[in-house]
Amino acid sequence: LVIDSVSHDFGALSVLREISFRVAPGETVALVGPSGCGKSTLLAILAGLLRPMSGRVATIGSPPAGSFTRLEAAENFSCGLRGDGTLACWGNPAQGRTLAPSGTFQALSVGKAHACAIRSDGALLCWGDNASGQSVAPAGAFKRVSAGFYHTCAVRTDGELRCFGDNVFLQSKAPVGLYDEVSTGGFHSCAIKKDGTLLCWGYDGYGLTSAPA
């Protein structure tokens, strides 16, 4: 088990910062520290129950054949992320939406007719429908990605938010700031800033962008 530069915050509270260590096969390791130092948070990350803000957790060795760690289903196709980091997509092949790129990946998101994934080195790749430019991924290293109907938003490792694709409701006009999480809907998006503030933008029907304080 490899823990590489894992950091995590809860809003403005820094809980874990650049944690790195290895656990060899058969080795027993105890986490010792005072209450509130981040032990439970680290264990949740190691168990896959919580995604770290930055860094990675990897298992050395081959996972069980055919095992998957993440699944995303859209209207007419689905994609999955295998335990070895490779991708598989199936369903309606129109517009190349099932032509998953080769390589190893750490994150995956599926939109209406396109999909995006973050490669192990942080590069963002998208494929499928590109009628609105939602599959033209910007360069850089990313830690989060969310594919919407006709637009995509992603958070860089430095916290910068990038959105691209359809912008008829300004859903691709990403607000300035540093972010940890992002989620895209049909024609709007929402993101959580590093200080825990929630912001939404784009189509405001039904109060979609009226984020609570």
Short mmCIF file of C-alpha atoms in Angstrom, two decimals:
data_model
loop_
_atom_site.label_atom_id
_atom_site.label_comp_id
_atom_site.label_asym_id
_atom_site.label_seq_id
_atom_site.Cartn_x
_atom_site.Cartn_y
_atom_site.Cartn_z
CA LEU A 1 0.00 0.00 0.00
CA VAL A 2 1.47 3.33 -1.09
CA ILE A 3 0.33 6.65 0.36
CA ASP A 4 1.86 9.48 -1.63
CA SER A 5 1.58 13.14 -0.50
CA VAL A 6 -2.02 12.80 0.70
CA SER A 7 -3.61 16.05 1.91
CA HIS A 8 -7.17 16.81 2.95
CA ASP A 9 -9.09 19.82 4.25
CA PHE A 10 -12.55 20.28 5.71
CA GLY A 11 -13.34 23.82 4.64
CA ALA A 12 -10.67 26.08 6.14
CA LEU A 13 -9.48 23.32 8.51
CA SER A 14 -6.37 21.51 7.29
CA VAL A 15 -6.61 17.92 8.57
CA LEU A 16 -3.91 16.07 6.60
CA ARG A 17 -0.92 17.62 4.91
CA GLU A 18 1.50 15.77 2.59
CA ILE A 19 1.21 12.36 4.29
CA SER A 20 3.46 9.74 2.69
CA PHE A 21 4.36 6.20 3.74
CA ARG A 22 4.31 2.60 2.51
CA VAL A 23 2.93 -0.59 4.01
CA ALA A 24 4.68 -3.73 2.80
CA PRO A 25 2.84 -7.05 2.27
CA GLY A 26 2.29 -8.72 5.65
CA GLU A 27 3.37 -5.62 7.56
CA THR A 28 1.24 -4.27 10.42
CA VAL A 29 1.08 -0.52 10.93
CA ALA A 30 -0.62 1.37 13.76
CA LEU A 31 -1.82 4.97 13.47
CA VAL A 32 -1.17 6.71 16.78
CA GLY A 33 -1.98 10.29 17.67
CA PRO A 34 -4.21 12.56 19.76
CA SER A 35 -7.91 12.99 19.09
CA GLY A 36 -8.58 15.18 16.07
CA CYS A 37 -5.19 14.73 14.41
CA GLY A 38 -6.65 13.08 11.29
CA LYS A 39 -6.43 9.34 11.96
CA SER A 40 -10.05 8.60 11.03
CA THR A 41 -9.83 10.84 7.97
CA LEU A 42 -6.74 9.01 6.73
CA LEU A 43 -8.36 5.60 7.31
CA ALA A 44 -11.46 6.74 5.39
CA ILE A 45 -9.22 7.75 2.49
CA LEU A 46 -7.35 4.44 2.58
CA ALA A 47 -10.67 2.56 2.56
CA GLY A 48 -11.89 4.53 -0.45
CA LEU A 49 -14.72 6.18 1.50
CA LEU A 50 -13.27 9.68 1.09
CA ARG A 51 -11.32 11.21 -1.79
CA PRO A 52 -8.23 13.18 -0.75
CA MET A 53 -7.93 16.79 -1.89
CA SER A 54 -4.53 15.93 -3.32
CA GLY A 55 -2.10 13.02 -3.40
CA ARG A 56 -2.83 9.40 -4.15
CA VAL A 57 -3.31 5.99 -2.59
CA ALA A 58 -2.20 2.98 -4.61
CA THR A 59 -1.95 -0.74 -4.11
CA ILE A 60 1.15 -2.44 -5.46
CA GLY A 61 0.36 -5.66 -7.26
CA SER A 62 -2.39 -6.81 -9.58
CA PRO A 63 -6.04 -6.37 -8.55
CA PRO A 64 -8.47 -9.25 -9.15
CA ALA A 65 -9.15 -9.73 -12.84
CA GLY A 66 -12.17 -7.81 -14.02
CA SER A 67 -12.56 -5.80 -10.82
CA PHE A 68 -13.92 -2.24 -11.05
CA THR A 69 -13.60 0.66 -8.62
CA ARG A 70 -15.95 3.20 -10.23
CA LEU A 71 -19.00 3.11 -12.50
CA GLU A 72 -20.75 5.95 -14.37
CA ALA A 73 -24.01 5.41 -16.30
CA ALA A 74 -25.50 7.91 -18.78
CA GLU A 75 -28.70 7.73 -20.84
CA ASN A 76 -27.35 5.42 -23.55
CA PHE A 77 -23.87 4.33 -22.47
CA SER A 78 -21.78 3.54 -19.41
CA CYS A 79 -18.11 3.65 -18.44
CA GLY A 80 -16.20 1.99 -15.66
CA LEU A 81 -12.78 2.42 -14.07
CA ARG A 82 -11.04 -0.89 -13.39
CA GLY A 83 -8.91 -1.66 -10.37
CA ASP A 84 -5.81 -1.52 -12.55
CA GLY A 85 -6.70 2.02 -13.67
CA THR A 86 -7.84 1.15 -17.20
CA LEU A 87 -11.19 2.25 -18.64
CA ALA A 88 -14.03 0.39 -20.30
CA CYS A 89 -17.10 1.92 -21.97
CA TRP A 90 -20.09 0.14 -23.51
CA GLY A 91 -23.55 0.83 -24.93
CA ASN A 92 -24.48 3.14 -27.83
CA PRO A 93 -21.23 3.75 -29.76
CA ALA A 94 -22.50 6.89 -31.54
CA GLN A 95 -20.07 9.83 -31.65
CA GLY A 96 -17.30 7.64 -30.26
CA ARG A 97 -18.66 7.74 -26.70
CA THR A 98 -17.60 4.13 -26.02
CA LEU A 99 -14.06 4.62 -27.40
CA ALA A 100 -12.35 4.98 -24.04
CA PRO A 101 -8.69 6.04 -24.25
CA SER A 102 -5.92 3.67 -23.24
CA GLY A 103 -3.70 4.25 -20.21
CA THR A 104 -4.23 4.31 -16.46
CA PHE A 105 -6.66 6.74 -14.84
CA GLN A 106 -7.62 7.97 -11.37
CA ALA A 107 -11.02 9.61 -11.95
CA LEU A 108 -13.97 9.27 -14.35
CA SER A 109 -17.15 11.20 -15.19
CA VAL A 110 -19.83 10.56 -17.82
CA GLY A 111 -22.10 13.22 -19.34
CA LYS A 112 -25.06 12.97 -21.71
CA ALA A 113 -23.04 11.73 -24.70
CA HIS A 114 -19.41 12.31 -23.74
CA ALA A 115 -17.07 11.24 -20.97
CA CYS A 116 -13.91 12.55 -19.33
CA ALA A 117 -11.24 10.94 -17.17
CA ILE A 118 -8.16 12.10 -15.31
CA ARG A 119 -5.06 10.11 -16.16
CA SER A 120 -2.66 8.96 -13.45
CA ASP A 121 -0.32 11.85 -14.29
CA GLY A 122 -3.17 14.38 -13.87
CA ALA A 123 -3.84 14.95 -17.58
CA LEU A 124 -7.51 15.37 -18.50
CA LEU A 125 -8.89 13.45 -21.50
CA CYS A 126 -12.42 13.60 -22.93
CA TRP A 127 -14.12 11.67 -25.74
CA GLY A 128 -17.53 11.27 -27.39
CA ASP A 129 -19.85 14.09 -28.47
CA ASN A 130 -17.96 17.32 -29.07
CA ALA A 131 -20.61 19.42 -30.81
CA SER A 132 -20.26 22.17 -28.19
CA GLY A 133 -16.56 21.71 -27.42
CA GLN A 134 -17.30 19.74 -24.26
CA SER A 135 -14.64 17.16 -25.14
CA VAL A 136 -11.78 19.61 -25.83
CA ALA A 137 -9.98 19.22 -22.52
CA PRO A 138 -7.53 21.95 -21.47
CA ALA A 139 -3.91 21.14 -20.69
CA GLY A 140 -2.65 20.89 -17.12
CA ALA A 141 -2.84 18.61 -14.10
CA PHE A 142 -6.32 18.01 -12.66
CA LYS A 143 -7.76 16.39 -9.53
CA ARG A 144 -11.56 16.52 -10.14
CA VAL A 145 -13.77 16.35 -13.26
CA SER A 146 -17.51 16.42 -13.87
CA ALA A 147 -19.12 15.98 -17.29
CA GLY A 148 -22.56 17.57 -17.80
CA PHE A 149 -24.99 17.48 -20.70
CA TYR A 150 -23.01 19.65 -23.11
CA HIS A 151 -20.28 21.13 -20.92
CA THR A 152 -17.54 19.91 -18.61
CA CYS A 153 -15.91 21.38 -15.52
CA ALA A 154 -12.70 20.26 -13.85
CA VAL A 155 -10.53 21.37 -10.92
CA ARG A 156 -6.79 21.65 -11.43
CA THR A 157 -4.40 20.42 -8.76
CA ASP A 158 -3.70 24.05 -7.85
CA GLY A 159 -7.44 24.62 -7.23
CA GLU A 160 -8.20 26.60 -10.40
CA LEU A 161 -11.58 25.76 -11.91
CA ARG A 162 -11.87 25.26 -15.69
CA CYS A 163 -15.13 24.80 -17.60
CA PHE A 164 -15.59 24.27 -21.33
CA GLY A 165 -18.31 23.46 -23.84
CA ASP A 166 -21.80 24.90 -24.26
CA ASN A 167 -22.16 28.31 -22.63
CA VAL A 168 -25.66 29.45 -23.61
CA PHE A 169 -26.58 29.91 -19.93
CA LEU A 170 -23.01 30.87 -18.89
CA GLN A 171 -22.61 27.41 -17.36
CA SER A 172 -19.05 27.29 -18.70
CA LYS A 173 -18.09 30.68 -17.24
CA ALA A 174 -16.24 29.35 -14.20
CA PRO A 175 -16.08 31.73 -11.24
CA VAL A 176 -12.66 32.89 -10.09
CA GLY A 177 -11.24 31.29 -6.96
CA LEU A 178 -9.65 28.13 -5.60
CA TYR A 179 -11.82 25.02 -5.46
CA ASP A 180 -11.84 21.46 -4.13
CA GLU A 181 -14.98 19.95 -5.70
CA VAL A 182 -17.17 20.52 -8.76
CA SER A 183 -20.36 18.99 -10.13
CA THR A 184 -22.12 19.76 -13.42
CA GLY A 185 -25.80 19.37 -14.23
CA GLY A 186 -27.66 19.80 -17.49
CA PHE A 187 -27.13 23.53 -17.90
CA HIS A 188 -25.66 24.65 -14.58
CA SER A 189 -22.71 23.83 -12.37
CA CYS A 190 -21.85 24.00 -8.67
CA ALA A 191 -18.47 23.95 -6.92
CA ILE A 192 -17.08 24.04 -3.38
CA LYS A 193 -14.32 26.54 -2.71
CA LYS A 194 -11.35 25.72 -0.50
CA ASP A 195 -12.95 27.72 2.33
CA GLY A 196 -16.07 25.53 2.13
CA THR A 197 -18.21 28.10 0.31
CA LEU A 198 -20.69 26.66 -2.20
CA LEU A 199 -21.23 28.48 -5.51
CA CYS A 200 -23.55 27.65 -8.43
CA TRP A 201 -23.86 29.29 -11.86
CA GLY A 202 -25.58 28.83 -15.22
CA TYR A 203 -29.30 28.19 -15.81
CA ASP A 204 -31.29 29.40 -12.79
CA GLY A 205 -34.66 27.78 -13.49
CA TYR A 206 -36.19 26.35 -10.28
CA GLY A 207 -33.54 28.25 -8.34
CA LEU A 208 -30.76 25.88 -9.47
CA THR A 209 -28.03 28.45 -8.85
CA SER A 210 -29.40 29.71 -5.54
CA ALA A 211 -26.88 27.84 -3.41
CA PRO A 212 -27.57 27.82 0.36
CA ALA A 213 -25.14 29.60 2.69
#
